[in-house]
Amino acid sequence: LSDTHGSLNPDIEAFIQQCDIALHAGDMMGADSLRALKPKMGQTFAVKGNNDAHSTWEPEDHAILDDIPDQVTLHLPGGMLVMEHAHRVWDRDVGLIHQALRRDHPDVELIVYGHTHIRTIDDQRHPPVINPGAAGRVRVHDGPSCLELRVNADKWEIREHLFQVD
C-alpha cells in the first residue's frame, strides 16, 4: 500500500490483517498508519515519501520516522523486490518514471513505488513496476486501493484490491 497521508482506509487495514507482511511505499505522514498495519507475521516494511518529514509527524514519533529508509530491498523466494516512493524520479509521464526505476533497479524481480496515487501494474517489460495507488483519503481516484503479491520460488502473482471511500 502507499500514500495514506495520515489516514488508512479501514477496509485496507482489515485486508492487511490477512496478509503475511505489509509494505508501505511512503507518504504515511505519521506513525498511526504504520501502527494500524497488523499483518499475520507482524512485519511491516516502509519507505519515506516526500511528505514524510518531521513537520508532518508528531514530535514523539520522530525517532520512528528517522529509522525509516528511503529504499527497502527484500529477498523473497524467487528473487528480490525493491521499494521506494519514487518522488526522486517523478515525471508527469508515468512511462518515464518506470524507465528510471528499471534503469536504477535492473536486477530485481519487482519494483514497488508510490507517490503518484495511481494504481499501476506495468508488466510489459522486466522487471515489472507496480504502484498500489492511495490507501487513505487523499487523491484516491476510483477508490482507496492496494496490491497483493503472492510469492513462491516459481511464480509471483499480483492482485489488485479496490475499496469504497469510507
XYZ file of N, CA and C in Angstrom:
498
model
N 0.837 -1.174 0.000
C 0.000 0.000 0.000
C 0.878 1.231 0.000
N 0.264 2.383 -0.213
C 1.037 3.613 -0.265
C 0.134 4.810 -0.018
N 0.756 5.931 0.212
C 0.104 7.236 0.241
C -1.145 7.276 1.116
N -0.976 6.940 2.382
C -2.089 7.036 3.328
C -2.292 8.467 3.811
N -1.267 9.282 3.777
C -1.370 10.699 4.150
C -2.107 10.889 5.471
N -1.763 10.069 6.457
C -2.310 10.228 7.802
C -3.625 9.531 8.065
N -4.173 8.825 7.084
C -5.470 8.173 7.265
C -5.525 6.888 6.453
N -5.470 5.757 7.127
C -5.534 4.450 6.466
C -6.996 4.034 6.309
N -7.389 3.657 5.101
C -8.738 3.179 4.859
C -9.003 1.944 5.732
N -10.136 1.891 6.464
C -10.395 0.761 7.374
C -10.517 -0.586 6.664
N -11.010 -0.605 5.430
C -11.098 -1.876 4.701
C -9.713 -2.394 4.329
N -8.807 -1.483 4.008
C -7.432 -1.893 3.716
C -6.751 -2.354 5.003
N -7.009 -1.659 6.097
C -6.467 -2.089 7.392
C -6.898 -3.519 7.695
N -8.168 -3.847 7.481
C -8.667 -5.204 7.728
C -8.050 -6.198 6.741
N -7.899 -5.801 5.488
C -7.303 -6.687 4.483
C -5.865 -7.045 4.858
N -5.098 -6.074 5.325
C -3.688 -6.306 5.678
C -3.575 -7.353 6.786
N -4.570 -7.454 7.638
C -4.538 -8.461 8.709
C -4.549 -9.876 8.166
N -4.964 -10.061 6.927
C -4.969 -11.373 6.283
C -3.655 -11.673 5.570
N -2.791 -10.680 5.460
C -1.523 -10.815 4.731
C -0.399 -11.231 5.672
N 0.640 -11.856 5.129
C 1.791 -12.254 5.950
C 2.598 -11.044 6.392
N 2.915 -10.154 5.462
C 3.669 -8.941 5.777
C 2.990 -7.768 5.070
N 3.374 -6.557 5.438
C 2.842 -5.356 4.792
C 4.000 -4.513 4.282
N 3.777 -3.886 3.139
C 4.738 -2.950 2.564
C 4.031 -1.612 2.402
N 4.647 -0.543 2.885
C 4.091 0.804 2.717
C 5.097 1.619 1.912
N 4.676 2.059 0.724
C 5.582 2.750 -0.195
C 5.613 4.266 0.007
N 5.416 4.717 1.231
C 5.681 6.104 1.583
C 4.489 7.038 1.622
N 4.760 8.223 2.166
C 3.769 9.262 2.461
C 2.753 8.773 3.487
N 3.291 8.344 4.629
C 2.461 7.960 5.758
C 1.955 9.205 6.480
N 2.831 10.201 6.592
C 2.563 11.467 7.276
C 2.157 11.257 8.738
N 2.797 10.293 9.354
C 2.571 9.999 10.764
C 2.650 8.516 11.018
N 2.915 8.162 12.254
C 3.097 6.761 12.624
C 1.787 5.995 12.752
N 0.654 6.694 12.834
C -0.615 5.991 13.027
C -0.912 5.006 11.899
N -0.595 5.372 10.656
C -0.826 4.454 9.537
C 0.001 3.181 9.694
N 1.221 3.331 10.165
C 2.073 2.153 10.371
C 1.585 1.314 11.543
N 1.191 1.977 12.624
C 0.698 1.247 13.811
C -0.554 0.443 13.487
N -1.365 0.935 12.571
C -2.616 0.259 12.215
C -2.384 -1.000 11.380
N -1.210 -1.119 10.767
C -0.908 -2.282 9.932
C -0.498 -3.447 10.817
N -1.315 -4.482 10.811
C -1.060 -5.647 11.656
C -1.126 -6.930 10.831
N -0.123 -7.145 9.967
C -0.107 -8.381 9.175
C 0.149 -9.594 10.077
N -0.190 -10.790 9.566
C -0.099 -12.023 10.357
C 1.281 -12.264 10.949
N 2.339 -12.013 10.188
C 3.685 -12.262 10.692
C 4.233 -11.062 11.467
N 3.466 -9.988 11.525
C 3.843 -8.840 12.334
C 4.878 -7.912 11.735
N 5.299 -8.146 10.495
C 6.337 -7.313 9.893
C 5.755 -6.343 8.882
N 6.100 -5.068 9.066
C 5.746 -4.030 8.111
C 7.031 -3.355 7.661
N 7.199 -3.247 6.362
C 8.346 -2.553 5.781
C 7.824 -1.270 5.155
N 8.518 -0.171 5.395
C 8.079 1.120 4.881
C 9.272 1.913 4.368
N 8.980 2.817 3.442
C 9.977 3.766 2.950
C 9.410 5.176 3.117
N 10.313 6.138 3.232
C 9.901 7.533 3.351
C 9.412 8.055 2.012
N 8.366 8.864 2.080
C 7.893 9.590 0.918
C 8.276 11.056 1.039
N 7.968 11.820 0.015
C 8.311 13.240 0.033
C 7.549 14.012 1.107
N 6.439 13.477 1.616
C 5.676 14.129 2.679
C 5.969 13.555 4.062
N 6.958 12.708 4.163
C 7.356 12.148 5.460
C 8.547 12.933 5.988
N 8.236 13.898 6.838
C 9.244 14.793 7.404
C 8.844 15.113 8.838
N 9.770 15.630 9.600
C 9.457 15.990 10.986
C 8.256 16.925 11.060
N 8.071 17.772 10.057
C 6.959 18.730 10.068
C 5.594 18.064 9.896
N 5.540 16.842 9.374
C 4.258 16.152 9.175
C 4.039 15.017 10.169
N 5.012 14.743 10.997
C 4.915 13.688 12.016
C 4.903 14.327 13.396
N 4.204 13.685 14.324
C 4.184 14.153 15.718
C 5.595 14.051 16.293
N 5.994 15.032 17.106
C 7.350 15.018 17.670
C 7.710 13.717 18.387
N 6.741 13.113 19.083
C 7.043 11.872 19.801
C 7.307 10.696 18.861
N 7.014 10.862 17.571
C 7.242 9.795 16.593
C 8.423 10.070 15.662
N 9.176 11.127 15.926
C 10.313 11.456 15.057
C 11.356 10.347 15.017
N 11.553 9.647 16.131
C 12.536 8.551 16.138
C 12.107 7.423 15.197
N 10.802 7.150 15.131
C 10.293 6.139 14.195
C 10.571 6.584 12.769
N 10.247 7.834 12.467
C 10.481 8.381 11.123
C 11.958 8.315 10.751
N 12.812 8.670 11.692
C 14.249 8.680 11.412
C 14.791 7.295 11.073
N 14.102 6.240 11.515
C 14.535 4.867 11.232
C 13.987 4.320 9.908
N 13.112 5.056 9.263
C 12.526 4.580 8.006
C 13.463 4.942 6.857
N 13.852 3.955 6.057
C 14.792 4.219 4.950
C 14.088 4.821 3.732
N 14.887 5.274 2.778
C 14.366 5.771 1.509
C 14.069 4.627 0.543
N 14.684 3.483 0.798
C 14.526 2.330 -0.087
C 14.617 1.060 0.734
N 13.836 0.057 0.370
C 13.865 -1.257 1.014
C 14.061 -2.307 -0.071
N 14.948 -3.257 0.192
C 15.122 -4.412 -0.683
C 14.812 -5.658 0.130
N 13.895 -6.476 -0.381
C 13.526 -7.725 0.289
C 13.962 -8.900 -0.567
N 14.604 -9.866 0.067
C 14.984 -11.111 -0.599
C 13.855 -12.108 -0.350
N 13.135 -12.437 -1.405
C 11.975 -13.313 -1.323
C 12.223 -14.562 -2.152
N 11.420 -15.606 -1.956
C 11.583 -16.783 -2.804
C 11.473 -16.392 -4.277
N 12.469 -16.730 -5.060
C 12.449 -16.438 -6.483
C 13.076 -15.118 -6.882
N 13.534 -14.310 -5.929
C 14.194 -13.069 -6.313
C 14.035 -11.948 -5.305
N 14.412 -10.756 -5.743
C 14.386 -9.579 -4.866
C 13.296 -8.606 -5.308
N 12.742 -7.939 -4.319
C 11.791 -6.863 -4.521
C 12.434 -5.599 -3.986
N 12.299 -4.491 -4.699
C 12.788 -3.213 -4.199
C 11.600 -2.259 -4.126
N 11.590 -1.439 -3.074
C 10.513 -0.476 -2.882
C 11.095 0.888 -2.555
N 10.556 1.907 -3.199
C 10.897 3.287 -2.896
C 9.672 4.129 -3.220
N 9.654 5.370 -2.759
C 8.493 6.225 -3.022
C 8.514 6.757 -4.455
N 9.679 6.935 -5.018
C 9.915 7.338 -6.413
C 9.689 8.819 -6.681
N 9.574 9.638 -5.653
C 9.475 11.074 -5.896
C 10.775 11.628 -6.471
N 11.881 10.937 -6.257
C 13.168 11.393 -6.788
C 13.232 11.287 -8.303
N 12.385 10.431 -8.901
C 12.361 10.279 -10.360
C 11.013 10.729 -10.935
N 10.270 11.532 -10.186
C 8.925 11.926 -10.606
C 8.935 12.634 -11.946
N 7.935 12.306 -12.734
C 7.697 12.958 -14.010
C 6.201 12.826 -14.278
N 5.627 13.764 -15.007
C 4.202 13.655 -15.364
C 3.952 12.434 -16.242
N 4.965 11.990 -16.943
C 4.881 10.820 -17.803
C 5.259 9.583 -16.984
N 4.250 8.777 -16.655
C 4.489 7.584 -15.833
C 5.486 6.646 -16.507
N 5.475 6.596 -17.826
C 6.430 5.763 -18.554
C 7.867 6.142 -18.259
N 8.129 7.432 -18.108
C 9.481 7.881 -17.768
C 9.852 7.509 -16.331
N 8.876 7.536 -15.430
C 9.125 7.078 -14.056
C 9.539 5.608 -14.080
N 8.780 4.805 -14.802
C 9.074 3.368 -14.875
C 10.425 3.113 -15.531
N 10.733 3.876 -16.554
C 12.032 3.741 -17.231
C 13.170 4.038 -16.252
N 13.043 5.100 -15.470
C 14.083 5.460 -14.496
C 14.205 4.405 -13.405
N 13.085 3.882 -12.928
C 13.132 2.850 -11.890
C 13.769 1.570 -12.420
N 13.430 1.182 -13.629
C 14.047 -0.011 -14.219
C 15.544 0.188 -14.441
N 15.931 1.378 -14.835
C 17.356 1.669 -15.025
C 18.101 1.544 -13.691
N 17.493 2.027 -12.615
C 18.147 2.023 -11.305
C 18.102 0.667 -10.604
N 17.159 -0.198 -10.986
C 16.984 -1.496 -10.314
C 16.821 -2.615 -11.340
N 17.815 -2.853 -12.194
C 17.644 -3.819 -13.285
C 17.640 -5.278 -12.846
N 18.179 -5.582 -11.684
C 18.387 -6.975 -11.295
C 17.389 -7.508 -10.284
N 16.249 -6.832 -10.123
C 15.233 -7.292 -9.181
C 14.094 -7.968 -9.945
N 13.246 -8.644 -9.207
C 12.079 -9.292 -9.813
C 10.863 -8.373 -9.839
N 10.860 -7.343 -8.958
C 9.710 -6.449 -8.889
C 10.121 -5.126 -8.256
N 9.577 -4.031 -8.811
C 9.784 -2.691 -8.264
C 8.429 -2.174 -7.784
N 8.376 -1.730 -6.524
C 7.165 -1.162 -5.926
C 7.448 0.299 -5.629
N 6.510 1.169 -6.021
C 6.682 2.586 -5.717
C 5.341 3.226 -5.398
N 5.386 4.428 -4.850
C 4.185 5.193 -4.527
C 4.207 6.523 -5.256
N 3.786 7.567 -4.563
C 3.873 8.967 -4.976
C 2.777 9.424 -5.937
N 2.454 8.684 -6.971
C 1.516 9.182 -7.984
C 0.052 9.005 -7.569
N -0.215 8.133 -6.599
C -1.576 7.797 -6.158
C -2.352 7.047 -7.245
N -1.689 6.598 -8.272
C -2.350 5.908 -9.381
C -1.964 4.435 -9.363
N -2.956 3.572 -9.135
C -2.729 2.127 -9.102
C -2.265 1.674 -10.484
N -1.117 0.997 -10.516
C -0.490 0.629 -11.776
C 0.173 -0.739 -11.663
N -0.014 -1.547 -12.663
C 0.755 -2.788 -12.819
C 1.326 -2.752 -14.223
N 2.611 -2.462 -14.320
C 3.300 -2.395 -15.618
C 4.214 -3.611 -15.716
N 3.689 -4.648 -16.353
C 4.466 -5.881 -16.502
C 4.822 -6.147 -17.965
N 4.871 -5.075 -18.769
C 5.209 -5.207 -20.186
C 6.698 -5.436 -20.412
N 7.512 -5.032 -19.445
C 8.967 -5.228 -19.507
C 9.429 -5.731 -18.151
N 10.658 -6.244 -18.132
C 11.231 -6.740 -16.884
C 12.216 -5.715 -16.341
N 12.217 -5.484 -15.068
C 11.294 -6.016 -14.065
C 9.960 -5.280 -14.079
N 8.889 -5.967 -13.665
C 7.600 -5.293 -13.538
C 7.697 -4.148 -12.530
N 6.898 -3.112 -12.767
C 6.850 -1.946 -11.899
C 5.397 -1.767 -11.468
N 5.177 -1.692 -10.149
C 3.811 -1.560 -9.657
C 3.686 -0.407 -8.673
N 2.495 0.168 -8.650
C 2.144 1.217 -7.699
C 0.787 0.836 -7.129
N 0.675 0.714 -5.807
C -0.593 0.278 -5.212
C -1.692 1.337 -5.195
N -1.390 2.570 -5.610
C -2.372 3.639 -5.526
C -2.392 4.227 -4.131
N -3.447 4.933 -3.790
C -3.553 5.595 -2.485
C -4.458 4.785 -1.560
N -3.990 4.564 -0.338
C -4.710 3.729 0.629
C -5.367 4.540 1.740
N -5.491 5.832 1.534
C -6.097 6.679 2.556
C -7.317 7.393 2.031
N -7.324 8.728 2.179
C -8.452 9.540 1.718
C -8.042 10.586 0.683
N -6.749 10.781 0.487
C -6.252 11.843 -0.380
C -6.014 11.306 -1.793
N -6.643 11.929 -2.772
C -6.470 11.581 -4.194
C -6.548 10.070 -4.427
N -7.678 9.478 -4.027
C -7.852 8.034 -4.191
C -8.439 7.660 -5.552
N -8.700 8.655 -6.396
C -9.193 8.443 -7.758
C -10.442 7.570 -7.748
N -10.377 6.319 -8.205
C -11.565 5.465 -8.256
C -11.807 4.695 -6.960
N -11.103 5.043 -5.913
C -11.287 4.437 -4.594
C -9.958 4.063 -3.973
N -9.913 3.936 -2.645
C -8.691 3.500 -1.982
C -8.302 2.115 -2.494
N -7.001 1.892 -2.610
C -6.567 0.630 -3.196
C -5.264 0.146 -2.588
N -5.009 -1.130 -2.843
C -3.725 -1.739 -2.507
C -3.512 -2.892 -3.476
N -2.314 -3.409 -3.485
C -1.990 -4.564 -4.314
C -1.537 -5.697 -3.408
N -1.821 -6.893 -3.818
C -1.416 -8.099 -3.086
C -0.415 -8.849 -3.945
N 0.691 -9.237 -3.347
C 1.708 -10.030 -4.031
C 1.756 -11.408 -3.395
N 1.528 -12.414 -4.207
C 1.660 -13.813 -3.762
C 2.947 -14.346 -4.364
N 3.823 -14.840 -3.510
C 5.173 -15.205 -3.933
C 5.461 -16.666 -3.633
N 6.017 -17.361 -4.622
C 6.713 -18.616 -4.372
C 7.932 -18.621 -5.290
N 8.774 -19.594 -5.160
C 10.044 -19.597 -5.894
C 9.852 -19.603 -7.409
N 8.710 -20.114 -7.890
C 8.489 -20.234 -9.326
C 7.620 -19.144 -9.920
N 6.801 -18.494 -9.101
C 5.823 -17.567 -9.656
C 5.493 -16.450 -8.666
N 5.406 -15.224 -9.199
C 4.948 -14.071 -8.426
C 3.651 -13.588 -9.065
N 2.613 -13.502 -8.281
C 1.300 -13.115 -8.782
C 0.840 -11.834 -8.079
N 0.373 -10.865 -8.847
C -0.077 -9.583 -8.305
C -1.587 -9.490 -8.492
N -2.281 -9.116 -7.396
C -3.738 -8.939 -7.443
C -4.081 -7.524 -6.988
N -5.025 -6.918 -7.690
C -5.489 -5.577 -7.335
C -6.661 -5.672 -6.363
N -6.701 -4.719 -5.418
C -7.822 -4.622 -4.480
C -8.263 -3.171 -4.420
N -9.523 -2.939 -4.756
C -10.106 -1.607 -4.777
C -11.242 -1.569 -3.770
N -11.308 -0.522 -2.958
C -12.289 -0.411 -1.895
C -13.115 0.857 -2.058
N -14.246 0.900 -1.361
C -15.102 2.076 -1.371
C -14.528 3.153 -0.469
N -14.791 4.404 -0.810
C -14.377 5.513 0.041
C -15.169 5.420 1.338
N -14.470 5.508 2.490
C -15.172 5.398 3.777
C -15.827 6.708 4.175
